[in-house]
Short mmCIF file of C-alpha atoms and ligand atoms in Angstrom, two decimals:
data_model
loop_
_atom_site.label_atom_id
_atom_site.label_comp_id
_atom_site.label_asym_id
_atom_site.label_seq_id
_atom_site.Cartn_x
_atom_site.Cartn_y
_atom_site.Cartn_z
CA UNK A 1 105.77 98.68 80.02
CA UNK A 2 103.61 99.97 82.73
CA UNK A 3 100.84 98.18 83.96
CA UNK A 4 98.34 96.95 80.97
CA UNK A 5 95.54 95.64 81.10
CA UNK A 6 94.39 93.16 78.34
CA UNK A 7 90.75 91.91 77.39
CA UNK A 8 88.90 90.44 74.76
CA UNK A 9 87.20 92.66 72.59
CA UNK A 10 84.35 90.29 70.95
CA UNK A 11 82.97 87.32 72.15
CA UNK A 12 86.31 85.55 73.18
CA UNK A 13 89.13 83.78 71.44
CA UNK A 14 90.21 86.74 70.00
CA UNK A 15 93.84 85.37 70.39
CA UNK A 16 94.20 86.85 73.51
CA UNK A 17 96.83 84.07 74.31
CA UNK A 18 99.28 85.47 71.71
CA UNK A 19 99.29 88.75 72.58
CA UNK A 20 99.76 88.44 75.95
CA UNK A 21 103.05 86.30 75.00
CA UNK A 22 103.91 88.85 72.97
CA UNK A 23 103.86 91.68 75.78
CA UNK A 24 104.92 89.51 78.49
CA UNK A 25 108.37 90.52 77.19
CA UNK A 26 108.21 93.73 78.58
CA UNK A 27 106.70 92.76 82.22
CA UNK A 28 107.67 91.27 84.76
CA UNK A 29 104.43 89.46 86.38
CA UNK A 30 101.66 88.38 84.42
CA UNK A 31 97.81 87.82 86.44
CA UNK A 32 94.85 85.85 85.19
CA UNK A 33 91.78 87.73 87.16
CA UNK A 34 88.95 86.04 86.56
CA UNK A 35 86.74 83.33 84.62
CA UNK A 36 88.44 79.46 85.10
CA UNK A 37 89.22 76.56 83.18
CA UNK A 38 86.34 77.61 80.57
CA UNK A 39 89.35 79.55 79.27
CA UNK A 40 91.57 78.27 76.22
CA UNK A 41 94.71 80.53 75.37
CA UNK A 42 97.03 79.17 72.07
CA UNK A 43 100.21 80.19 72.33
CA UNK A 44 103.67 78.77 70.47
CA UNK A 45 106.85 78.66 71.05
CA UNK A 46 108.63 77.55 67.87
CA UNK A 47 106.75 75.04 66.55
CA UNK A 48 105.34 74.10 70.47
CA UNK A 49 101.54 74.40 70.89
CA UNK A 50 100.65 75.29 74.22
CA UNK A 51 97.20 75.67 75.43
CA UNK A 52 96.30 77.02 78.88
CA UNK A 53 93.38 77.34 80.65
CA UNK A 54 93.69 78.47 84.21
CA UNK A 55 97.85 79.21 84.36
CA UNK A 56 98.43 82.76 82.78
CA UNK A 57 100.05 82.63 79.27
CA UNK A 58 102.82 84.50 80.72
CA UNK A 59 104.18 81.01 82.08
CA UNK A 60 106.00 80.10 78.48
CA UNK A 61 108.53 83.32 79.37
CA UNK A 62 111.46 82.37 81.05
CA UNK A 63 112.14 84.33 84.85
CA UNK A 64 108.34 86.19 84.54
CA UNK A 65 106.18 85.44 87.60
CA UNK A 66 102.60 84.34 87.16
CA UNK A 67 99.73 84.82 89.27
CA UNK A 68 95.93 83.32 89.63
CA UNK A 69 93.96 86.43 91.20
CA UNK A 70 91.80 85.97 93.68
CA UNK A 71 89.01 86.57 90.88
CA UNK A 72 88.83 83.80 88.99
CA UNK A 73 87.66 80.28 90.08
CA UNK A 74 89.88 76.81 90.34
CA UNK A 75 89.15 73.77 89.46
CA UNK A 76 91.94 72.09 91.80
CA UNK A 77 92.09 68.70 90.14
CA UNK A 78 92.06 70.19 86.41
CA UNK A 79 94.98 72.92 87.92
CA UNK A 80 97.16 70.23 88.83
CA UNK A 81 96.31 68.54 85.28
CA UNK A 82 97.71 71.83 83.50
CA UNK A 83 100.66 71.92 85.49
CA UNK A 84 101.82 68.42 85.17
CA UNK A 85 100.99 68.91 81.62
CA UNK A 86 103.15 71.88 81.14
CA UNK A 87 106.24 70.11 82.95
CA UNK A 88 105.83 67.34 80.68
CA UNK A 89 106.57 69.87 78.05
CA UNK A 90 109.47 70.92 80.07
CA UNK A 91 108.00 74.41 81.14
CA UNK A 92 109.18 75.76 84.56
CA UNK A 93 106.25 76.27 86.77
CA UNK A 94 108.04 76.10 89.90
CA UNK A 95 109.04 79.25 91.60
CA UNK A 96 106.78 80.73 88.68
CA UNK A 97 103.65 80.77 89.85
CA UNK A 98 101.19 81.80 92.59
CA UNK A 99 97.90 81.31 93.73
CA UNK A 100 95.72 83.76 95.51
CA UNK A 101 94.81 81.99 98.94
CA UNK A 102 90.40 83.98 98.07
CA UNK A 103 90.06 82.36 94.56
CA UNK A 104 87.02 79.85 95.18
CA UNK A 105 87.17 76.47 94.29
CA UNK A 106 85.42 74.71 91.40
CA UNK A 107 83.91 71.33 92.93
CA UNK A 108 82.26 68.06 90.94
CA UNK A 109 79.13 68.98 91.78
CA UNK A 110 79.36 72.48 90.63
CA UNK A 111 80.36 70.59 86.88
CA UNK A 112 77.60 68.18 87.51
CA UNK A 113 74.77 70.83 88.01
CA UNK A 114 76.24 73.37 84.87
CA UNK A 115 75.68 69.73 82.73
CA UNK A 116 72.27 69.25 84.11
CA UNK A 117 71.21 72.93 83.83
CA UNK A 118 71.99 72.80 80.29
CA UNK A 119 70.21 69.34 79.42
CA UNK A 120 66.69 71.38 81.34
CA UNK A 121 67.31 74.33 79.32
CA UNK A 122 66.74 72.79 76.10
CA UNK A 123 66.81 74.34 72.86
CA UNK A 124 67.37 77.57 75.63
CA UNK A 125 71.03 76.91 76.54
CA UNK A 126 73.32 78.86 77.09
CA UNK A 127 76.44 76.47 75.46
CA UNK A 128 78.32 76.65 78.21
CA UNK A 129 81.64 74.73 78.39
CA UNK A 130 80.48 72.27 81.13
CA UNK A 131 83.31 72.98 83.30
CA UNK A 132 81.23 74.61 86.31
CA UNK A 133 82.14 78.20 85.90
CA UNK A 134 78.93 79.04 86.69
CA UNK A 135 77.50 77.55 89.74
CA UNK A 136 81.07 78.08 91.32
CA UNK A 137 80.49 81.49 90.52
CA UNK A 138 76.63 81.34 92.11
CA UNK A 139 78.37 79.78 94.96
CA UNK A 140 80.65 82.74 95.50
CA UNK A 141 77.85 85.34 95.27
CA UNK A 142 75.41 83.31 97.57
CA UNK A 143 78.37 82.97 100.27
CA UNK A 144 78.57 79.10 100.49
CA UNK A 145 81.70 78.70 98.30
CA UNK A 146 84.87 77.19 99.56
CA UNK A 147 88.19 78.84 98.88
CA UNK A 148 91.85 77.73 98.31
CA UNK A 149 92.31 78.71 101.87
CA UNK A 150 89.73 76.08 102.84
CA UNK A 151 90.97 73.55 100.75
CA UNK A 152 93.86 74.22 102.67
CA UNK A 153 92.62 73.43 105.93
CA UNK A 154 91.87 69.54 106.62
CA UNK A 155 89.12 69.91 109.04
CA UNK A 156 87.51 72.72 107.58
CA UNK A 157 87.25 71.49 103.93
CA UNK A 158 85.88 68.51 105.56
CA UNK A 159 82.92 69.84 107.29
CA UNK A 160 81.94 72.41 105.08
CA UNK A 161 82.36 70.03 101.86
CA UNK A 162 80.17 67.01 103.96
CA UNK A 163 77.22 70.00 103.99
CA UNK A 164 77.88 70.65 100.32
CA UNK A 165 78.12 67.73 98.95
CA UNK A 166 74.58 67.12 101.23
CA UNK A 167 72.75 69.78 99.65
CA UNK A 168 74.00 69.51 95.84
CA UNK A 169 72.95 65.86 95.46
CA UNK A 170 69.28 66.83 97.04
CA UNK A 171 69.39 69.18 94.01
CA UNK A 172 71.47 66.91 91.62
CA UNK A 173 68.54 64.22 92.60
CA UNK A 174 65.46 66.59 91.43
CA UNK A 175 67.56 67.75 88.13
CA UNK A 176 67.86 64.08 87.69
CA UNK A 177 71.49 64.30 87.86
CA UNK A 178 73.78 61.74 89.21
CA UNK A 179 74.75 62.34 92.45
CA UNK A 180 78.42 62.21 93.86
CA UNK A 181 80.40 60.69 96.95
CA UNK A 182 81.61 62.59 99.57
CA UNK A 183 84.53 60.28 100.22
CA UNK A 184 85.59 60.55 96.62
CA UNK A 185 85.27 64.22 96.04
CA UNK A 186 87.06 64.84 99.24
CA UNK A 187 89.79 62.24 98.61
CA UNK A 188 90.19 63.86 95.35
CA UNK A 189 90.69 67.43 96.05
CA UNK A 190 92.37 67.07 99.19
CA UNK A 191 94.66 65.21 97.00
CA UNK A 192 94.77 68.14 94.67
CA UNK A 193 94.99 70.78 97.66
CA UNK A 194 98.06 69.19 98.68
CA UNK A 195 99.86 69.48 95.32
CA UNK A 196 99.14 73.38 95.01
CA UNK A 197 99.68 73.86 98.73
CA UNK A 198 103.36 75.04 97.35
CA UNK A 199 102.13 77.43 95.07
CA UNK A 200 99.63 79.41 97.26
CA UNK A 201 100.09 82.52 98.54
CA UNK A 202 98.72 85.84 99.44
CA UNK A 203 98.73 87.23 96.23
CA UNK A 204 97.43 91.01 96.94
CA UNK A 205 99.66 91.57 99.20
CA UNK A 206 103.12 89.96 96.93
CA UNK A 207 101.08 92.06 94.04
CA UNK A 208 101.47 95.19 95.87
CA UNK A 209 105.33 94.55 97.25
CA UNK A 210 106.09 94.01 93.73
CA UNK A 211 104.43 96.72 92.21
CA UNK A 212 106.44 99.05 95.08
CA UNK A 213 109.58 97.97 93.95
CA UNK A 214 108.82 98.71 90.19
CA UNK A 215 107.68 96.03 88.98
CA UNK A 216 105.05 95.65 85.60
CA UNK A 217 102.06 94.00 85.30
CA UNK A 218 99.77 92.27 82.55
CA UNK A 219 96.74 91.91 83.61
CA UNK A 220 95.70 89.02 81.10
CA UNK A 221 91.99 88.90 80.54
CA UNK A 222 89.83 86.04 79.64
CA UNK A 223 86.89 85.69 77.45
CA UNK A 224 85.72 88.40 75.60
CA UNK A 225 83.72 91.65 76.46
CA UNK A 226 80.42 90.17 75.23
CA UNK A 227 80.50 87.13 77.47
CA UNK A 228 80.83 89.65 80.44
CA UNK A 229 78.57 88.79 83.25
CA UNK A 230 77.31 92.43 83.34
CA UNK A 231 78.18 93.77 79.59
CA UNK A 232 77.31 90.99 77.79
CA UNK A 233 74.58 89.78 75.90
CA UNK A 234 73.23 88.58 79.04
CA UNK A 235 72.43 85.16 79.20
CA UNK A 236 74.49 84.16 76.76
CA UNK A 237 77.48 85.10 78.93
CA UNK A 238 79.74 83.33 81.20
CA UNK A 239 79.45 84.63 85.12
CA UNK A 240 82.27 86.84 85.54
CA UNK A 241 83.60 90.08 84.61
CA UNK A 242 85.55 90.01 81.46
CA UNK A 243 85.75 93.49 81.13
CA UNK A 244 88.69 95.87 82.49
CA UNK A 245 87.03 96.39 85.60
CA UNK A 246 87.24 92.91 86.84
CA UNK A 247 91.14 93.30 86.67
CA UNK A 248 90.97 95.08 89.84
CA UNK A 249 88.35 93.13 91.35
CA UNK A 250 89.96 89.54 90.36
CA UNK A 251 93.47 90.70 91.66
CA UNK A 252 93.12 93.81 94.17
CA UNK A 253 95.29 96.14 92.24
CA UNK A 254 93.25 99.60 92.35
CA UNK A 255 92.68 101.29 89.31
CA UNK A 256 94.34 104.38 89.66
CA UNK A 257 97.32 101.88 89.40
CA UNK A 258 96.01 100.27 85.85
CA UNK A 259 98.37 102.59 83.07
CA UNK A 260 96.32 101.47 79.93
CA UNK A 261 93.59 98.71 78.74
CA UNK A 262 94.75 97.00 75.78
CA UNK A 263 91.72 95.66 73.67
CA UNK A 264 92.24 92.49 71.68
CA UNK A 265 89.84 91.63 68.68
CA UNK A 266 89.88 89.22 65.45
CA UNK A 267 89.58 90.87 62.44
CA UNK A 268 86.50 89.33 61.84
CA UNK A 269 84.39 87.74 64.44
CA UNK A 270 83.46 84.48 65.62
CA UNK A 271 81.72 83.05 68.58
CA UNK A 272 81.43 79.38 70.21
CA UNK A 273 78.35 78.36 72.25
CA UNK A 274 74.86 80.43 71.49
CA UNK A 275 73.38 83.30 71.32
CA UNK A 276 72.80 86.55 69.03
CA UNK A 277 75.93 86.79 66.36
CA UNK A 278 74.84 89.25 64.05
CA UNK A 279 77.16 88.96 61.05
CA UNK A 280 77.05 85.37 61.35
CA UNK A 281 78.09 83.65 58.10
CA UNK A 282 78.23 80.84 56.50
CA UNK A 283 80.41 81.17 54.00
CA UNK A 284 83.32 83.33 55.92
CA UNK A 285 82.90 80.14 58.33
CA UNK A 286 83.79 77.61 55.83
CA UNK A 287 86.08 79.87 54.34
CA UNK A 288 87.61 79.45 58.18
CA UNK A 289 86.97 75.76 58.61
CA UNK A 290 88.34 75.10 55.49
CA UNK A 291 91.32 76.25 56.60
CA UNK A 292 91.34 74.08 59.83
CA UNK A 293 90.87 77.24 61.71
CA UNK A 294 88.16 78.11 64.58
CA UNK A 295 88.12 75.12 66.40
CA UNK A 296 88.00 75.83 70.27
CA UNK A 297 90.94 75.52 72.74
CA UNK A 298 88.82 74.34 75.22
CA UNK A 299 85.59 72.16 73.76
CA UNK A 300 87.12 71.46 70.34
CA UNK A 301 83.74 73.06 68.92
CA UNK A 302 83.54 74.38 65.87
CA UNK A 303 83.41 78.27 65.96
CA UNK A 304 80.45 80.37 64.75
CA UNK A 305 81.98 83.05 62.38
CA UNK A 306 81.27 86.31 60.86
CA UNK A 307 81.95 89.53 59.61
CA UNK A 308 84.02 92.57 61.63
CA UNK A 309 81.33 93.93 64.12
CA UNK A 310 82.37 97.46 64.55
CA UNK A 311 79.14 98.51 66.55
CA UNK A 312 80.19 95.85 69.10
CA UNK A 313 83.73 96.94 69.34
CA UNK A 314 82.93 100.30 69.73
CA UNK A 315 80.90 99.25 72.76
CA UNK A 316 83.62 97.24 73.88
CA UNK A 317 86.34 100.32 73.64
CA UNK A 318 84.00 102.42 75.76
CA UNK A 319 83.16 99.60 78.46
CA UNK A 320 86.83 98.83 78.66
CA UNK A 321 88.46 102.53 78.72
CA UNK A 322 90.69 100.82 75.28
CA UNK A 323 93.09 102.93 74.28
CA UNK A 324 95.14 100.48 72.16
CA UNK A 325 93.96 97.60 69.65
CA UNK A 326 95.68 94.33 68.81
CA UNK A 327 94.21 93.38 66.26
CA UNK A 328 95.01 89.26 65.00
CA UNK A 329 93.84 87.33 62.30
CA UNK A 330 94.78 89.29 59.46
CA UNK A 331 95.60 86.97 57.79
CA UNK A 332 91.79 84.84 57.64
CA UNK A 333 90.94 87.22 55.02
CA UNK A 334 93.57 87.46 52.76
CA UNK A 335 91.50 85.30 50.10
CA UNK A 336 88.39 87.48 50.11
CA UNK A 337 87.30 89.68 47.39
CA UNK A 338 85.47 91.57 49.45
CA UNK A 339 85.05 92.55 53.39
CA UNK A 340 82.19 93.35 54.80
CA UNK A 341 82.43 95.24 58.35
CA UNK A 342 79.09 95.97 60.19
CA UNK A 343 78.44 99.49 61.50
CA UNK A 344 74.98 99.59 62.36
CA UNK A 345 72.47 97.42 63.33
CA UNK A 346 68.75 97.10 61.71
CA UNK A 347 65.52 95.91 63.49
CA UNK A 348 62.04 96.45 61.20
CA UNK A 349 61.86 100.39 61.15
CA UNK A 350 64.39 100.48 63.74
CA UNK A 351 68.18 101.26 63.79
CA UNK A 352 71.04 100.81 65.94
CA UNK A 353 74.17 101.97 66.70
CA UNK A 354 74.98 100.23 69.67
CA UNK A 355 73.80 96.75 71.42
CA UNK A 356 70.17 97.09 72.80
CA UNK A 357 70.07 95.15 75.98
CA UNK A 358 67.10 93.60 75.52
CA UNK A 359 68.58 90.21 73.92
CA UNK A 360 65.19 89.57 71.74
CA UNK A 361 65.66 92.94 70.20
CA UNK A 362 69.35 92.11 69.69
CA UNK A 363 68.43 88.54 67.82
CA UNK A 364 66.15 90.28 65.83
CA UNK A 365 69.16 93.02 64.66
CA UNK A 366 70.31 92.73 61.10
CA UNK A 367 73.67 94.25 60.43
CA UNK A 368 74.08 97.28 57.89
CA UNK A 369 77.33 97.15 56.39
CA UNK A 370 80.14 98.92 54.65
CA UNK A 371 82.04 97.00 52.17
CA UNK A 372 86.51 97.17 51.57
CA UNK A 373 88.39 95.62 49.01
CA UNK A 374 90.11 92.95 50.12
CA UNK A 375 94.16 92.66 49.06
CA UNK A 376 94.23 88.71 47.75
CA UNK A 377 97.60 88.36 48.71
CA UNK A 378 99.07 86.53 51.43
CA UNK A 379 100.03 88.47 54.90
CA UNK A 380 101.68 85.66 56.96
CA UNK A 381 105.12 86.92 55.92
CA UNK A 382 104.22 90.32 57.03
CA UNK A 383 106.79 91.60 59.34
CA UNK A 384 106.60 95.62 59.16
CA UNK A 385 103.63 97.86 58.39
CA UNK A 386 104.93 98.84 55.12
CA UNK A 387 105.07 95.18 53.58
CA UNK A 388 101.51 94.76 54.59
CA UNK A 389 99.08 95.32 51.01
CA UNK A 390 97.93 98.69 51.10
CA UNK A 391 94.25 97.52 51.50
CA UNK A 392 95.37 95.36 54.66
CA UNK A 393 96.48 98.82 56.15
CA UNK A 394 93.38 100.65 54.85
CA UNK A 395 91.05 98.05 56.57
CA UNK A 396 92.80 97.48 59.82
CA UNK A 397 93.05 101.55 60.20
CA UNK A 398 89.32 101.74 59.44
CA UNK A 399 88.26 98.97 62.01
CA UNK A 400 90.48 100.55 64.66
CA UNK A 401 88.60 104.01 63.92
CA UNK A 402 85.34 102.50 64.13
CA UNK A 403 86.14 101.00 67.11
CA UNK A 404 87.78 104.48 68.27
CA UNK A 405 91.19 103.56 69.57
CA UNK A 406 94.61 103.49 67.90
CA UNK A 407 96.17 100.28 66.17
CA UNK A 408 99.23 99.19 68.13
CA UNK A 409 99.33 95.63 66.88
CA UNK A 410 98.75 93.93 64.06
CA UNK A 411 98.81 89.36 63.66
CA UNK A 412 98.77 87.98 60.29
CA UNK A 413 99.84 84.42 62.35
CA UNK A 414 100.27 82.48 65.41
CA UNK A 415 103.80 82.60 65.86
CA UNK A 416 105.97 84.95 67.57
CA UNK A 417 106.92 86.46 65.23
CA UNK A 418 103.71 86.95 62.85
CA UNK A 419 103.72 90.29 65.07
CA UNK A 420 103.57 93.89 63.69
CA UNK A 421 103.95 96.23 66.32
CA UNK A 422 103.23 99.90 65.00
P1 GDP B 1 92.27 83.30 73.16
O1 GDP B 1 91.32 82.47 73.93
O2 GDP B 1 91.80 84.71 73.01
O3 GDP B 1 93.67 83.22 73.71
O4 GDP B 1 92.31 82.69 71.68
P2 GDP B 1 92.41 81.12 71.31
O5 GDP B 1 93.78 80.66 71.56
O6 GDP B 1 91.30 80.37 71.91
O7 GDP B 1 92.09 81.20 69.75
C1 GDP B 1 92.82 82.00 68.89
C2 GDP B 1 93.40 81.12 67.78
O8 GDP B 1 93.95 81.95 66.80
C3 GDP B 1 94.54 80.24 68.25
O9 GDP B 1 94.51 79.05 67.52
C4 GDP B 1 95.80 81.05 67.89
O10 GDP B 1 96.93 80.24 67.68
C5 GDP B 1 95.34 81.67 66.62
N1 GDP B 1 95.94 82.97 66.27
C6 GDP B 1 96.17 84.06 67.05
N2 GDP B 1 96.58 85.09 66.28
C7 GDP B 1 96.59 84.64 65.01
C8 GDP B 1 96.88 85.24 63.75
O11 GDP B 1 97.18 86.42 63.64
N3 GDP B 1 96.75 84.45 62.64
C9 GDP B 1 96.41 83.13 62.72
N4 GDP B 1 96.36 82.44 61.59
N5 GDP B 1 96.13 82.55 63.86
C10 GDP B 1 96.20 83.29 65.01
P1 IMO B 2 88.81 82.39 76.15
O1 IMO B 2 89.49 82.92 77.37
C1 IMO B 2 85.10 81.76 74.01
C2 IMO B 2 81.54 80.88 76.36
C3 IMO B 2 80.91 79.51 76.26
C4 IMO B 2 79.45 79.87 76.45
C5 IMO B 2 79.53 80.97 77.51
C6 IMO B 2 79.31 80.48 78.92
O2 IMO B 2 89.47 81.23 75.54
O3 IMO B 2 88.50 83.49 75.19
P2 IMO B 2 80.84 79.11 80.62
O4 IMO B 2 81.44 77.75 80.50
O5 IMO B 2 81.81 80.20 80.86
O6 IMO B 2 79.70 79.15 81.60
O7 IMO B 2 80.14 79.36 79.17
O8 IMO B 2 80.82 81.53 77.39
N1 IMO B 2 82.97 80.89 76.74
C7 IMO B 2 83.96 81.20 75.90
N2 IMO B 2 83.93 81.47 74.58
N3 IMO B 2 86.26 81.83 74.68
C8 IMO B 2 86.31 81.60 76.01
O9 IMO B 2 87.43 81.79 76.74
C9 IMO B 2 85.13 81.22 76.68
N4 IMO B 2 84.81 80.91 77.95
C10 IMO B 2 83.50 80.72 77.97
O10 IMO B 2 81.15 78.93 75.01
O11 IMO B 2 78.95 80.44 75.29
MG1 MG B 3 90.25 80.71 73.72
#
């Protein structure tokens, strides 16, 4: 396998994690490039769950080496959490994984002021998953963030989190926030710091010696291309580039060395946290819940659901430069009578056939549909394209069309081997 890249196609959770399991097989380094612990990848292993947030899926390989880009941002304490968790589970992390000396650091007070931001915002909010992502991110564009390499260094962290910590509790105390201790937070993440120290390393350049000797890279995305910072239904988005681009960004391999963007989306859509979902519906979504499905990784909220959004995808393939879809999930809609898939969107005498950026206009969009029979049999056993119902193939060729890339996978389950590679 050359080197892939791999993003969400939708609004995230597109079961990204399994995938990227999958075609860790065929590489030999896997890098997480941006967002943080916001992000909640399911993979198994057998009858294992694993769920990981910051630590690249890749991890649950044997001999693969796994690396946090200098893109996405670490919360040190919660780091050290996942891989003291994983251990527990007897999963080698030693040896296995590297962290880029740039990535910026996720502090308490950068948790404290995404809570408090919310609470002002009101009916407003975003939905966020509380765990910073944001004002780490604000930090990093407005030049007063710290990085691992600062965390690092005892008297630096010191000075520059004593100013920090200064300043965020003048603006923790107007939000009406609660304000934190120095000697706590620095205790703390020193603490943390110390425990990764191992694992930290200059990860462009070992990217780069690797990559001269041969070696293949997944670039593992996370969130989806809707949450994208830039791409995204903007503000309803997290703060970083989930789209291919920010794999060269987040882990300073160019893209002239990037050999194809895979594109990873349910086969019908869901969203968690707010903002526009235009085939929202309620009863696909208790269909869902009903079947103990579309609970988040991360939150443990309940997922919005809805229909296949082809208009969106189609966006997504172009933003992204797809050229191959995984598609997973089959298997939600083997009940179903009927599928609906969205390929246009309607606003009063208006119509759409793409996302207008102006996110009032997009709330206001009512989806036009198309309508497939749906095959009422179950998929999960599905192992080969031909012993998938012939409507199954019909509607997973059509949503790859309208999306305008080819079908290379196809998921009717979570395990390994629930995989139909065509
Ligand atoms: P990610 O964030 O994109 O990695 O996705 P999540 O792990 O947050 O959510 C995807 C969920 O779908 C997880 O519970 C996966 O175990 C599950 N999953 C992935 N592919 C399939 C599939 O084809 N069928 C079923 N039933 N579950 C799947
Ligand atoms: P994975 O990698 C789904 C959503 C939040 C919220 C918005 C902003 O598992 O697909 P943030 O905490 O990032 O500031 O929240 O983005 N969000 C996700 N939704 N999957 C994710 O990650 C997400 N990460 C963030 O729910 O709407
Ligand atoms: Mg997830």
């Amino acid at each position: 396998m050359p080197n892939t890249i791999l993003v969400g196609a939708q609004w995230g959770d597109e079961g990204k994690g399994k995938i990227i399991d999958v075609l860790t097989e065929d590489a030999d380094i896997v890098v997480r490039t941006q967002g943080g612990n916001n992000a909640g990848h399911t993979v198994f292993v057998g009858k294992q769950k694993y769920v990981v947030h910051l630590i690249p899926s890749g991890i649950l390989r044997k001999g693969k080496l796994c690396v946090i880009g200098n893109g996405v941002v670490i919360d040190p304490i919660g780091l050290v959490r996942e891989i003291e968790g994983l251990k527990a589970l007897r999963v080698k992390v030693d040896g296995g994984l590297l962290i880029s000396e740039t990535a910026h650091v996720v502090l308490p007070y950068h948790r404290e002021l995404d809570t408090q931001r919310e609470i002002l915002k009101g009916k407003n909010r975003i939905g966020t998953t509380k765990r910073g992502i944001g004002p780490a991110y604000s930090d990093k564009a407005a030049r007063t963030g710290l990085r691992v390499i600062d965390l690092l260094n005892e008297t630096r962290f010191e000075q520059v989190l004593r100013k920090r910590i200064k300043e965020n509790n003048e603006i923790l105390k107007a939000l009406g926030g609660k304000t934190l201790s120095f000697k706590k937070v620095h205790e703390t993440n020193r603490e943390a710091g110390d425990y990764l120290r191992p694992y930290v390393a200059n990860t462009v350049v070992r990217l780069h010696e690797a990559s001269r000797k041969g070696a293949r890279i997944l670039f593992e995305g996370a969130q989806g291309t809707f949450l994208d910072i830039d791409h995204g239904t903007y503000p309803y988005v997290t703060s970083s580039n989930t789209t291919s681009g920010g794999a060269c960004t987040g882990s300073g391999m160019p893209p002239n060395r990037m050999d194809r963007v895979v594109g990873v989306m349910k086969a019908y859509t869901t969203r968690v946290g707010e903002g526009p979902l235009p085939t929202e519906d309620s009863d696909i979504a208790d269909l869902l819940h009903g079947m103990g499905r579309e609970f988040g990784a991360t939150t443990g909220r309940a997922r919005r659901c809805g229909w296949f959004d082809a208009v969106a995808t189609r966006h997504a393939s172009m933003v992204n430069g797809i050229d191959e879809f995984a598609v997973t999930n089959l298997d939600g809609l083997d009940t179903l009578e009927r599928i609906k898939v969205c390929v246009g969107y309607r606003s009063g005498s208006k119509q759409y056939d793409y996302i207008p950026n102006d996110i009032e206009v997009f709330s206001e969009c009512k989806p036009i549909y198309t309508e497939f029979p749906g095959w009422r049999v179950s998929t999960e056993g599905a192992r080969t394209w031909r012993q998938l119902p012939v409507n199954a193939r019909r509607y997973l060729k059509a949503i790859a069309d309208f999306a305008c890339a080819e079908l290379s996978i196809a998921s009717v389950g979570p395990a390994r081997e629930q995989t139909i590679m065509l």
